[in-house]
Coordinates of N, CA, C and O in Angstrom, one line a residue:
M1 N -10.4 -27.8 18.9 CA -9.7 -26.6 18.9 C -9.6 -26.2 20.6 O -8.6 -25.3 20.7
A2 N -10.1 -26.6 21.5 CA -10.0 -26.3 22.8 C -8.8 -26.7 23.5 O -8.2 -25.8 24.1
L3 N -8.0 -27.7 22.5 CA -6.3 -27.9 23.0 C -5.8 -26.8 23.2 O -4.4 -26.4 23.8
A4 N -6.0 -25.9 21.8 CA -4.9 -25.1 21.4 C -5.1 -23.6 22.2 O -4.3 -22.8 22.5
C5 N -6.5 -23.6 23.1 CA -6.8 -22.2 23.8 C -6.4 -22.4 25.2 O -6.4 -21.2 25.9
V6 N -6.1 -23.5 25.8 CA -6.1 -23.5 27.5 C -4.5 -23.6 27.6 O -3.6 -24.4 27.1
M7 N -4.0 -22.7 28.1 CA -2.7 -22.6 28.7 C -2.4 -23.3 30.2 O -3.0 -23.5 30.8
L8 N -1.5 -24.6 30.1 CA -1.2 -25.2 31.4 C -0.2 -24.7 32.3 O 0.4 -23.6 32.1
P9 N -0.8 -24.8 33.6 CA 0.3 -24.1 34.6 C 1.7 -25.0 34.5 O 1.6 -25.9 34.0
I10 N 2.5 -24.0 35.2 CA 3.8 -24.4 35.4 C 3.9 -25.7 36.3 O 2.9 -25.6 37.3
L11 N 4.4 -26.8 35.7 CA 4.5 -27.8 36.9 C 5.3 -27.4 38.4 O 6.0 -26.5 38.4
A12 N 4.6 -27.8 39.1 CA 5.0 -27.5 40.7 C 5.9 -28.4 40.9 O 5.5 -29.7 41.1
W13 N 7.3 -28.1 41.4 CA 8.0 -28.9 41.9 C 8.3 -28.6 43.7 O 7.9 -27.5 44.1
T14 N 8.5 -30.0 44.3 CA 8.7 -29.8 45.9 C 10.0 -29.1 46.1 O 10.7 -28.8 45.1
G15 N 10.3 -28.6 47.3 CA 11.7 -28.1 47.5 C 12.6 -28.8 47.2 O 13.7 -28.4 46.7
S16 N 12.9 -30.3 47.6 CA 13.6 -30.9 47.4 C 13.9 -31.4 46.0 O 15.0 -31.3 45.0
E17 N 12.7 -31.4 44.9 CA 12.9 -31.3 43.3 C 13.3 -30.0 42.8 O 14.2 -30.2 42.0
E18 N 13.2 -28.9 43.5 CA 13.6 -27.7 43.0 C 15.0 -27.6 43.1 O 15.9 -27.1 42.4
A19 N 15.7 -28.2 44.3 CA 17.2 -28.2 44.9 C 17.7 -29.1 43.4 O 19.1 -28.5 43.4
A20 N 17.1 -30.3 43.2 CA 17.7 -31.0 42.2 C 17.8 -30.4 40.9 O 18.7 -30.5 40.2
L21 N 16.7 -29.5 40.6 CA 16.9 -28.9 39.3 C 18.2 -27.8 39.1 O 18.7 -27.9 38.1
L22 N 17.9 -27.1 40.3 CA 19.2 -26.5 40.4 C 20.5 -26.9 40.4 O 21.7 -26.2 40.1
R23 N 20.7 -28.1 40.8 CA 22.0 -29.0 40.9 C 22.2 -29.6 39.2 O 23.2 -30.1 39.3
G24 N 21.3 -29.4 38.4 CA 21.5 -30.1 37.2 C 21.0 -31.3 36.9 O 21.0 -31.7 36.1
E25 N 20.3 -31.7 37.7 CA 19.6 -32.9 37.5 C 18.5 -32.9 36.6 O 17.7 -31.7 36.8
I26 N 18.1 -34.1 36.2 CA 16.9 -34.3 35.3 C 15.9 -35.0 35.9 O 16.2 -36.1 36.3
L27 N 15.0 -34.4 36.3 CA 13.8 -35.1 37.0 C 12.8 -35.9 36.2 O 12.4 -35.4 35.1
V28 N 12.5 -36.9 36.2 CA 11.4 -37.6 35.3 C 11.0 -38.6 36.3 O 11.4 -39.5 37.1
E29 N 9.5 -38.4 36.3 CA 8.4 -39.3 36.9 C 7.4 -39.9 35.9 O 7.1 -39.4 35.1
V30 N 7.3 -41.0 36.0 CA 6.4 -41.8 35.1 C 5.3 -42.8 36.1 O 5.8 -43.5 36.9
G31 N 3.8 -42.3 36.2 CA 3.0 -43.0 36.8 C 1.8 -43.9 35.8 O 2.5 -43.7 34.7
E32 N 0.8 -44.2 36.1 CA 0.3 -45.0 35.8 C -0.9 -43.9 35.1 O -1.4 -42.6 35.8
L33 N -1.5 -44.4 34.1 CA -3.0 -43.8 33.3 C -3.9 -43.9 34.3 O -4.2 -44.8 35.1
P34 N -5.0 -43.1 34.3 CA -6.5 -43.3 34.9 C -6.9 -44.7 34.5 O -7.3 -45.3 35.2
K35 N -6.8 -45.0 33.2 CA -7.3 -46.4 32.8 C -6.2 -47.2 32.7 O -5.4 -46.9 31.9
P36 N -6.4 -48.3 33.3 CA -5.1 -49.2 33.3 C -4.8 -49.4 31.8 O -5.8 -49.8 31.2
G37 N -3.4 -50.1 31.5 CA -3.2 -50.4 30.2 C -1.6 -50.3 29.8 O -1.0 -49.9 30.8
P38 N -1.2 -50.5 28.9 CA 0.3 -50.5 28.5 C 0.5 -49.2 28.3 O 1.2 -48.7 27.1
G39 N 0.7 -48.0 29.1 CA 1.1 -46.6 29.1 C 1.4 -46.2 30.6 O 1.7 -46.8 31.5
G40 N 1.7 -44.7 30.2 CA 2.0 -44.1 31.6 C 1.8 -42.6 31.4 O 1.7 -42.1 30.3
R41 N 2.1 -41.9 32.5 CA 1.9 -40.3 32.3 C 3.3 -39.8 32.8 O 3.7 -40.3 33.8
V42 N 4.0 -39.2 32.0 CA 5.1 -38.6 32.4 C 5.0 -37.2 32.9 O 4.4 -36.4 32.4
R43 N 6.0 -36.8 33.7 CA 6.3 -35.7 34.4 C 7.7 -35.1 34.4 O 8.0 -36.3 35.3
A44 N 8.3 -34.6 33.9 CA 9.6 -34.2 33.8 C 10.2 -32.8 33.9 O 9.1 -31.8 33.1
G45 N 11.4 -32.5 34.2 CA 11.7 -31.4 34.0 C 13.5 -31.2 33.9 O 14.0 -31.9 34.5
V46 N 14.1 -30.1 33.3 CA 15.4 -29.9 33.4 C 15.6 -28.4 33.3 O 14.9 -27.8 32.7
D47 N 16.7 -27.8 34.2 CA 17.2 -26.5 34.0 C 18.1 -26.8 32.7 O 19.2 -27.3 32.7
I48 N 18.1 -25.5 31.8 CA 19.0 -25.4 30.4 C 19.6 -24.1 30.5 O 18.7 -23.0 30.9
P49 N 20.6 -23.6 30.4 CA 21.4 -22.4 30.7 C 21.3 -21.6 29.1 O 22.5 -21.5 28.6
V50 N 20.2 -21.3 28.9 CA 20.0 -20.8 27.6 C 18.8 -20.1 27.6 O 17.9 -20.3 28.5
G51 N 18.8 -18.8 27.1 CA 17.5 -18.0 27.1 C 16.1 -18.8 26.7 O 16.4 -19.7 25.8
A52 N 15.1 -18.4 26.9 CA 13.9 -18.8 26.3 C 13.8 -19.2 25.0 O 12.9 -20.0 24.5
K53 N 14.0 -17.8 24.2 CA 13.8 -18.0 22.7 C 14.7 -18.8 22.1 O 14.2 -19.6 21.0
A54 N 15.9 -19.0 22.7 CA 17.0 -20.1 22.1 C 16.2 -21.4 22.2 O 16.6 -22.1 21.4
L55 N 15.6 -21.8 23.4 CA 15.1 -23.0 23.5 C 14.0 -23.3 22.8 O 13.9 -24.4 22.4
W56 N 13.2 -21.9 22.6 CA 11.9 -22.3 21.7 C 12.3 -22.7 20.3 O 11.8 -23.6 19.9
D57 N 13.3 -21.9 19.8 CA 13.6 -22.1 18.4 C 14.2 -23.7 18.3 O 13.8 -24.4 17.3
L58 N 15.1 -24.2 19.0 CA 15.5 -25.5 19.1 C 14.2 -26.7 19.2 O 14.2 -27.5 18.4
M59 N 13.0 -26.0 20.0 CA 12.1 -27.3 20.2 C 11.2 -27.3 18.9 O 10.9 -28.5 18.6
L60 N 11.5 -26.1 18.3 CA 10.7 -26.2 17.0 C 11.2 -27.1 15.6 O 10.7 -27.1 14.6
D61 N 12.8 -27.1 15.9 CA 13.6 -27.4 14.8 C 13.2 -29.2 14.5 O 14.1 -29.6 15.0
C62 N 12.0 -29.3 14.0 CA 12.0 -30.7 13.5 C 13.0 -31.4 12.7 O 13.6 -32.5 12.7
A63 N 13.5 -30.5 11.5 CA 14.3 -31.0 10.8 C 16.0 -31.6 11.2 O 16.1 -32.8 10.8
N64 N 16.0 -31.2 12.3 CA 17.3 -31.3 12.8 C 17.6 -32.4 14.1 O 18.1 -33.1 14.5
A65 N 16.1 -32.4 14.3 CA 15.7 -33.3 15.5 C 16.6 -34.7 15.7 O 17.1 -35.2 16.7
P66 N 16.7 -35.6 14.6 CA 17.3 -36.8 14.4 C 18.6 -37.1 14.5 O 19.0 -37.9 14.7
N67 N 19.1 -35.6 14.3 CA 20.6 -35.7 14.7 C 21.1 -35.7 16.0 O 22.1 -36.1 16.3
Y68 N 20.1 -35.5 17.0 CA 20.7 -35.3 18.3 C 19.6 -35.9 19.5 O 20.0 -36.6 20.3
V69 N 18.2 -36.1 19.1 CA 17.3 -36.9 19.8 C 17.5 -38.4 19.8 O 17.4 -39.1 18.5
P70 N 18.1 -39.0 20.7 CA 17.8 -40.5 20.7 C 16.8 -41.1 20.2 O 15.8 -41.0 20.7
K71 N 17.1 -42.3 19.3 CA 15.8 -43.1 18.8 C 15.1 -42.5 17.8 O 14.6 -43.2 17.2
M72 N 15.3 -41.2 17.5 CA 14.5 -40.3 16.6 C 15.1 -40.7 15.2 O 16.2 -40.4 15.2
T73 N 14.5 -41.2 14.4 CA 15.1 -41.5 13.0 C 14.3 -40.6 11.8 O 15.0 -40.8 10.9
H74 N 13.3 -40.0 12.2 CA 12.7 -39.1 11.3 C 12.0 -38.1 11.9 O 11.3 -38.4 13.0
C75 N 11.6 -37.1 11.3 CA 10.8 -35.9 11.6 C 10.5 -35.0 10.7 O 11.3 -34.5 10.0
A76 N 9.1 -34.8 10.4 CA 8.6 -33.8 9.3 C 7.3 -33.1 9.7 O 6.5 -33.9 10.3
V77 N 7.5 -31.9 9.2 CA 6.2 -31.0 9.5 C 5.1 -31.4 8.1 O 5.8 -31.3 6.9
I78 N 4.2 -32.1 8.1 CA 3.2 -32.4 7.1 C 2.4 -31.3 6.8 O 2.3 -31.3 5.6
E79 N 1.9 -30.5 7.6 CA 1.1 -29.2 6.9 C 1.2 -28.4 8.4 O 1.6 -28.6 9.2
R80 N 1.0 -27.2 7.8 CA 1.2 -25.7 9.0 C 0.0 -25.2 8.8 O -0.4 -24.8 7.8
S81 N -0.6 -24.5 9.7 CA -1.8 -23.4 9.5 C -1.0 -22.3 8.9 O 0.3 -21.8 9.2
A82 N -2.0 -21.3 8.7 CA -1.3 -20.2 7.7 C -0.9 -19.3 8.6 O 0.0 -18.6 8.4
D83 N -1.4 -19.2 9.9 CA -0.6 -18.3 10.9 C 0.7 -19.0 12.0 O 1.0 -18.2 12.8
S84 N 0.9 -20.2 11.1 CA 1.7 -20.9 12.2 C 1.7 -21.2 13.7 O 2.5 -21.2 14.5
S85 N 0.2 -21.0 14.1 CA -0.1 -21.4 15.4 C -0.2 -22.6 15.7 O 0.0 -23.2 17.1
S86 N 0.0 -23.4 14.6 CA -0.2 -24.9 14.9 C 0.5 -25.8 13.5 O 0.5 -25.2 12.4
D87 N 0.8 -27.1 13.8 CA 1.0 -27.7 12.8 C 1.0 -29.3 13.0 O 0.6 -29.9 14.0
L88 N 1.0 -30.1 11.9 CA 0.8 -31.7 12.0 C 2.1 -32.1 11.6 O 2.7 -31.6 10.7
R89 N 3.1 -32.8 12.8 CA 4.0 -33.6 12.6 C 4.2 -35.0 12.6 O 3.2 -35.5 13.0
E90 N 5.3 -35.7 12.0 CA 5.2 -37.1 12.0 C 6.6 -37.4 12.2 O 7.5 -36.8 11.6
Q91 N 6.7 -38.2 13.1 CA 8.2 -38.7 13.7 C 8.2 -40.2 13.8 O 7.0 -41.1 13.9
R92 N 9.4 -40.7 13.5 CA 9.5 -42.3 13.5 C 10.5 -42.3 14.7 O 11.6 -41.7 14.6
V93 N 10.3 -43.5 15.6 CA 11.4 -43.6 16.8 C 11.4 -44.9 16.9 O 10.9 -45.8 16.5
R94 N 12.9 -45.5 17.1 CA 12.9 -47.0 17.3 C 12.3 -46.9 18.7 O 12.5 -46.4 19.6
F95 N 11.9 -48.4 19.0 CA 11.1 -49.1 20.1 C 11.5 -50.0 20.9 O 12.4 -49.8 21.9
L96 N 11.6 -51.0 20.1 CA 11.9 -52.3 20.7 C 12.9 -53.1 19.6 O 12.5 -53.1 18.4
P97 N 14.1 -53.7 19.7 CA 14.7 -54.3 18.6 C 14.1 -55.3 18.0 O 13.2 -56.3 18.7
G98 N 14.1 -55.4 17.0 CA 13.2 -56.3 16.1 C 12.1 -56.0 15.7 O 11.4 -56.9 14.8
L99 N 11.6 -54.8 16.1 CA 10.3 -54.3 15.7 C 10.6 -53.2 15.0 O 11.5 -52.4 14.9
S100 N 9.4 -52.6 14.0 CA 9.6 -51.5 13.0 C 9.5 -50.3 13.8 O 9.1 -50.4 14.9
D101 N 10.2 -49.2 13.2 CA 10.0 -48.0 14.0 C 8.5 -47.6 14.2 O 7.8 -47.7 13.5
L102 N 8.4 -47.1 15.5 CA 6.9 -46.5 15.9 C 6.7 -45.1 15.0 O 7.4 -44.3 14.9
K103 N 5.5 -45.0 14.2 CA 5.2 -43.7 14.0 C 4.5 -42.8 14.9 O 3.5 -43.5 15.2
L104 N 4.8 -41.9 15.0 CA 4.1 -40.8 16.0 C 3.6 -39.7 15.1 O 4.4 -38.7 14.2
R105 N 2.1 -39.6 14.9 CA 1.8 -38.5 14.3 C 0.8 -37.7 15.3 O -0.1 -37.9 15.9
F106 N 1.1 -36.3 15.3 CA 0.6 -35.5 16.2 C 0.5 -34.0 15.8 O 1.2 -33.7 14.9
R107 N -0.6 -33.5 16.5 CA -1.0 -31.8 16.1 C -0.4 -31.1 16.8 O -0.6 -31.6 18.2
S108 N 0.5 -29.9 16.7 CA 1.1 -29.5 17.8 C 0.5 -28.0 17.8 O 0.0 -27.2 16.8
Y109 N 0.3 -27.4 19.0 CA -0.2 -26.0 19.1 C 0.6 -25.0 19.7 O 0.9 -25.6 21.1
Y110 N 0.8 -23.9 19.3 CA 2.2 -23.0 19.9 C 1.5 -21.9 20.5 O 0.9 -21.0 20.0
T111 N 2.1 -21.6 21.7 CA 2.0 -20.4 22.4 C 3.3 -19.9 22.5 O 4.1 -19.8 23.7
P112 N 4.0 -19.1 21.6 CA 5.5 -18.8 21.6 C 5.5 -17.6 22.9 O 4.9 -16.7 22.9
P113 N 6.8 -17.5 23.3 CA 7.7 -18.3 23.3 C 7.9 -19.8 24.5 O 8.8 -19.9 25.1
H114 N 6.6 -20.0 24.9 CA 6.5 -20.7 26.2 C 5.8 -21.9 26.2 O 6.1 -22.6 27.0
E115 N 4.9 -22.2 25.1 CA 4.1 -23.7 25.4 C 3.9 -24.3 23.8 O 3.6 -23.6 23.0
I116 N 4.2 -25.6 24.1 CA 3.8 -26.4 23.0 C 2.6 -27.5 23.7 O 3.1 -28.6 24.3
R117 N 1.6 -27.5 22.9 CA 0.7 -28.5 23.3 C 0.3 -29.6 22.0 O 0.7 -29.1 21.1
F118 N 0.5 -30.9 22.3 CA 0.5 -31.8 21.5 C -0.7 -32.9 21.5 O -0.7 -33.3 22.7
A119 N -1.2 -33.2 20.5 CA -2.2 -34.3 20.5 C -2.2 -35.4 19.2 O -2.3 -34.8 18.3
K120 N -2.3 -36.3 19.6 CA -2.4 -37.5 18.6 C -3.2 -37.3 17.3 O -4.4 -37.0 17.5
D121 N -2.8 -37.6 16.3 CA -3.6 -37.2 15.0 C -3.1 -38.4 14.1 O -2.7 -38.2 13.0
G122 N -3.6 -39.7 14.5 CA -3.2 -41.0 13.5 C -1.7 -41.4 14.5 O -1.7 -41.4 15.6
G123 N -1.1 -42.4 13.8 CA 0.2 -43.0 14.1 C -0.2 -44.2 15.1 O -1.1 -44.8 14.8
D124 N 1.0 -44.7 15.4 CA 1.1 -46.0 16.0 C 0.8 -46.3 17.6 O 0.5 -47.2 18.0
L125 N 0.7 -44.9 18.2 CA 0.3 -45.0 19.3 C -1.5 -44.9 19.8 O -2.1 -44.3 19.1
A126 N -1.9 -45.6 21.0 CA -3.2 -45.5 21.4 C -3.4 -44.2 21.9 O -4.7 -43.6 21.9
I127 N -2.7 -43.5 22.5 CA -2.6 -42.3 23.5 C -1.4 -41.7 23.4 O -0.3 -42.1 23.3
L128 N -1.4 -40.2 22.8 CA -0.1 -39.6 22.9 C -0.9 -37.9 22.9 O -1.4 -37.2 22.1
E129 N -0.6 -37.5 24.1 CA -0.9 -36.0 24.4 C -0.2 -35.5 25.5 O 0.0 -36.2 26.5
G130 N 0.3 -34.2 25.6 CA 0.8 -33.5 26.5 C 1.3 -32.2 26.1 O 0.8 -31.4 25.1
S131 N 2.3 -31.8 26.8 CA 2.9 -30.5 26.3 C 4.2 -30.2 26.9 O 4.7 -31.0 27.7
W132 N 5.1 -29.3 26.1 CA 6.2 -28.7 26.8 C 5.8 -27.4 27.1 O 5.2 -26.5 26.2
R133 N 6.6 -27.1 28.2 CA 6.6 -25.5 28.7 C 8.1 -24.9 29.0 O 9.1 -25.8 29.3
I134 N 8.2 -23.6 28.7 CA 9.6 -23.3 28.8 C 9.3 -22.1 29.5 O 8.6 -21.1 29.5
Q135 N 9.9 -22.2 30.7 CA 9.8 -21.2 32.0 C 11.1 -20.6 31.9 O 12.2 -21.1 32.2
S136 N 11.1 -19.0 31.8 CA 12.4 -18.3 31.8 C 12.5 -18.1 33.4 O 12.1 -17.5 34.3
L137 N 13.9 -18.4 33.4 CA 14.9 -18.4 35.1 C 15.4 -17.0 34.9 O 15.7 -16.6 36.0
S138 N 16.0 -16.6 34.0 CA 16.8 -15.4 33.5 C 17.0 -15.0 32.3 O 16.7 -15.9 31.3
P139 N 17.8 -14.0 31.8 CA 17.8 -13.8 30.3 C 18.7 -15.0 29.8 O 18.7 -15.2 28.3
N140 N 19.4 -16.0 30.3 CA 20.2 -17.0 29.9 C 20.0 -18.2 30.4 O 20.9 -19.3 30.7
A141 N 19.3 -18.3 31.0 CA 18.7 -19.8 31.9 C 17.2 -20.0 31.4 O 16.3 -19.0 31.7
S142 N 16.7 -21.2 31.5 CA 15.3 -21.5 31.4 C 15.2 -22.8 31.9 O 16.0 -23.9 32.0
R143 N 14.0 -23.3 32.1 CA 13.3 -24.4 32.7 C 12.4 -25.0 31.6 O 11.6 -24.6 31.2
L144 N 12.7 -26.5 31.3 CA 11.7 -27.1 30.3 C 11.3 -28.1 31.0 O 11.7 -28.9 31.5
H145 N 10.0 -27.8 30.9 CA 9.1 -28.8 31.8 C 8.2 -29.6 30.5 O 8.0 -29.2 29.8
Y146 N 8.0 -30.7 30.8 CA 7.6 -32.1 30.1 C 6.4 -32.9 30.7 O 6.5 -33.2 31.8
Q147 N 5.3 -33.0 30.2 CA 4.3 -33.9 30.7 C 3.6 -34.5 29.5 O 3.3 -33.7 28.6
A148 N 3.2 -35.6 29.5 CA 2.7 -36.3 28.4 C 1.9 -37.8 29.0 O 2.5 -38.2 30.0
D149 N 0.7 -38.2 28.4 CA 0.1 -39.3 28.4 C 0.6 -40.1 27.1 O 0.2 -39.5 26.2
M150 N 1.0 -41.4 27.5 CA 1.2 -42.4 26.2 C 0.9 -43.8 26.3 O 1.0 -44.1 27.7
A151 N 0.4 -44.4 25.4 CA 0.2 -45.7 25.6 C 0.2 -46.6 24.4 O -0.3 -45.7 23.2
T152 N 0.3 -47.7 24.4 CA 0.8 -48.5 23.3 C -0.6 -48.9 22.5 O -1.5 -49.4 23.3
K153 N -0.6 -49.3 21.5 CA -1.9 -50.2 21.3 C -1.6 -51.7 21.4 O -2.6 -52.3 21.5
T154 N -0.4 -52.2 21.0 CA -0.2 -53.4 21.5 C 0.1 -53.7 23.1 O 0.5 -53.0 23.7
P155 N -0.4 -55.0 23.6 CA -0.7 -55.0 25.1 C 0.5 -55.0 25.9 O 0.7 -56.6 26.3
F156 N 1.8 -54.5 25.6 CA 2.8 -55.1 26.3 C 2.4 -54.8 27.5 O 1.7 -54.3 28.2
P157 N 3.7 -55.4 28.4 CA 3.7 -55.2 29.9 C 3.3 -53.9 30.4 O 4.6 -53.3 29.9
A158 N 2.7 -53.3 31.2 CA 2.5 -51.9 31.4 C 4.0 -51.3 32.3 O 4.3 -50.3 31.7
G159 N 4.7 -52.2 33.0 CA 5.8 -51.8 33.5 C 7.0 -51.7 32.7 O 7.8 -50.9 32.9
L160 N 7.1 -52.7 31.8 CA 7.7 -52.4 30.9 C 7.9 -51.1 29.8 O 8.8 -50.2 29.4
V161 N 6.7 -50.8 29.5 CA 6.4 -49.6 28.8 C 6.7 -48.4 29.9 O 7.3 -47.5 29.2
R162 N 6.4 -48.3 30.9 CA 6.7 -47.2 31.7 C 8.1 -47.0 31.8 O 8.7 -45.9 32.1
S163 N 9.2 -48.3 32.0 CA 10.5 -48.3 32.2 C 11.0 -47.6 30.9 O 11.8 -46.7 31.1
G164 N 10.4 -48.0 30.0 CA 10.9 -47.4 28.8 C 10.7 -46.0 28.6 O 11.7 -45.2 28.0
M165 N 9.5 -45.6 28.8 CA 9.2 -43.8 29.0 C 10.3 -43.3 29.8 O 10.6 -42.2 29.5
R166 N 10.3 -43.8 30.9 CA 11.3 -43.1 32.1 C 12.5 -42.9 31.5 O 13.5 -41.7 31.4
R167 N 13.2 -44.1 30.9 CA 14.5 -44.2 30.4 C 14.7 -43.0 29.2 O 16.0 -42.4 29.0
D168 N 13.7 -43.1 28.4 CA 13.5 -42.3 26.9 C 13.5 -40.8 27.5 O 14.0 -40.0 26.8
T169 N 12.8 -40.6 28.2 CA 12.5 -39.2 28.4 C 13.8 -38.7 29.2 O 14.1 -37.6 28.8
Q170 N 14.6 -39.2 30.0 CA 15.7 -38.9 30.8 C 16.7 -38.5 29.3 O 17.5 -37.8 29.5
A171 N 16.5 -39.7 28.6 CA 17.8 -39.4 27.5 C 17.5 -38.0 26.5 O 18.3 -37.6 26.1
I172 N 16.0 -37.9 26.6 CA 15.7 -37.0 25.2 C 16.1 -35.7 26.0 O 16.5 -34.5 25.2
L173 N 15.8 -35.5 27.4 CA 15.7 -33.9 28.1 C 17.4 -33.9 28.1 O 17.9 -32.8 28.1
H174 N 18.2 -34.9 28.2 CA 19.8 -34.9 28.3 C 20.1 -34.2 27.0 O 20.9 -33.3 26.9
A175 N 19.6 -35.0 26.0 CA 20.1 -34.4 24.6 C 19.6 -33.1 24.2 O 20.1 -32.4 23.5
V176 N 18.4 -32.7 24.5 CA 18.1 -31.5 24.3 C 18.7 -30.4 25.0 O 19.4 -29.4 24.6
R177 N 19.0 -30.7 26.3 CA 20.0 -29.8 26.9 C 21.3 -29.4 26.3 O 21.9 -28.5 26.2
E178 N 22.3 -30.8 26.1 CA 23.5 -30.8 25.5 C 23.2 -29.9 23.9 O 24.2 -29.1 23.6
E179 N 22.2 -30.3 23.2 CA 22.2 -29.6 22.0 C 22.3 -28.0 22.1 O 22.5 -26.9 21.5
A180 N 21.3 -27.4 22.9 CA 21.0 -26.0 23.3 C 22.0 -25.5 23.7 O 22.6 -24.5 23.3
I181 N 23.1 -26.1 24.6 CA 24.4 -25.6 25.0 C 25.1 -25.4 23.9 O 26.2 -24.7 23.8
R182 N 25.3 -26.5 23.1 CA 26.2 -26.6 21.7 C 25.9 -25.3 20.9 O 26.9 -25.0 20.4
R183 N 24.7 -25.2 20.7 CA 24.2 -24.1 19.8 C 24.4 -22.7 20.5 O 24.8 -21.9 19.6
A184 N 24.5 -22.7 21.6 CA 24.8 -21.5 22.2 C 26.2 -21.1 22.1 O 26.5 -19.9 21.8
A185 N 26.8 -21.9 22.2 CA 28.3 -22.0 22.1 C 29.1 -21.6 20.8 O 29.7 -20.5 20.6
A186 N 28.1 -22.1 19.9 CA 28.6 -22.1 18.4 C 28.3 -20.4 18.1 O 29.0 -19.8 17.4
L187 N 27.1 -20.0 18.6 CA 26.7 -18.7 18.5 C 27.9 -17.4 18.9 O 27.8 -16.6 18.3
S188 N 28.0 -18.0 20.0 CA 29.0 -16.8 20.9 C 30.2 -16.9 20.5 O 31.1 -16.1 20.8
S189 N 30.9 -17.8 19.6 CA 32.4 -17.9 19.5 C 32.7 -18.4 18.1 O 33.5 -18.9 17.8
P190 N 32.1 -17.1 17.1 CA 32.6 -17.5 15.6 C 33.7 -17.0 15.4 O 34.7 -17.4 14.7
S191 N 34.1 -16.1 16.3 CA 35.6 -15.2 16.1 C 36.7 -16.1 16.5 O 37.8 -16.2 15.9
S192 N 36.4 -16.8 17.6 CA 37.5 -17.7 18.1 C 38.0 -18.7 17.2 O 39.1 -19.2 17.3
E193 N 36.9 -19.4 16.4 CA 37.4 -20.4 15.3 C 38.3 -19.8 14.2 O 39.3 -20.3 14.0
S194 N 38.0 -18.5 13.9 CA 38.5 -18.1 12.7 C 39.9 -17.4 13.5 O 41.2 -17.2 12.5
A195 N 40.2 -17.3 14.7 CA 41.8 -16.7 15.4 C 42.6 -18.1 15.5 O 43.3 -17.9 15.7
S196 N 41.9 -19.1 15.4 CA 42.9 -20.1 15.4 C 44.1 -20.5 14.4 O 44.0 -20.1 13.4
P197 N 45.1 -20.8 14.8 CA 46.3 -20.9 14.1 C 45.8 -22.0 13.1 O 45.4 -22.7 13.4

């Protein structure tokens, strides 16, 4: 339960990284884990032109995640705490061609509307733990920070796994930003659709 009680600091970015985020770039770094093996440590961020509450609601929307998150084929909440401060989720994602989907099973701990911490609770990975942080930049802009340690049970080449983590994290953050923008546009323009000839 200690996982649920500790707020992580906002990721610190260098001046050049900060400038890149402000230009709309998606930053993703993947390094080695402290213990060598087929996994890595991800550090990533992206600026998204929606408010923190809208982004928070999107991050919790498990049912619709497979519709826009690349490689995700399934997402379900298995159980939820009585006060909604945590839940157990199961996701399935495509990993490598010819292999079965990976099952990710993890418990998430929520500090609305800014932090989601998660830790493996079964599933096909050897290591899965990290956090999502939402930093409010203005009423209509947020920065999404992501950090995670992940490792496979199968001894794939570590470089291959880290390369895949970098590519997939980039694609996921891009998809989250596009979906957040799409939802915000849909909420702000219902009258324009009815006014169309």
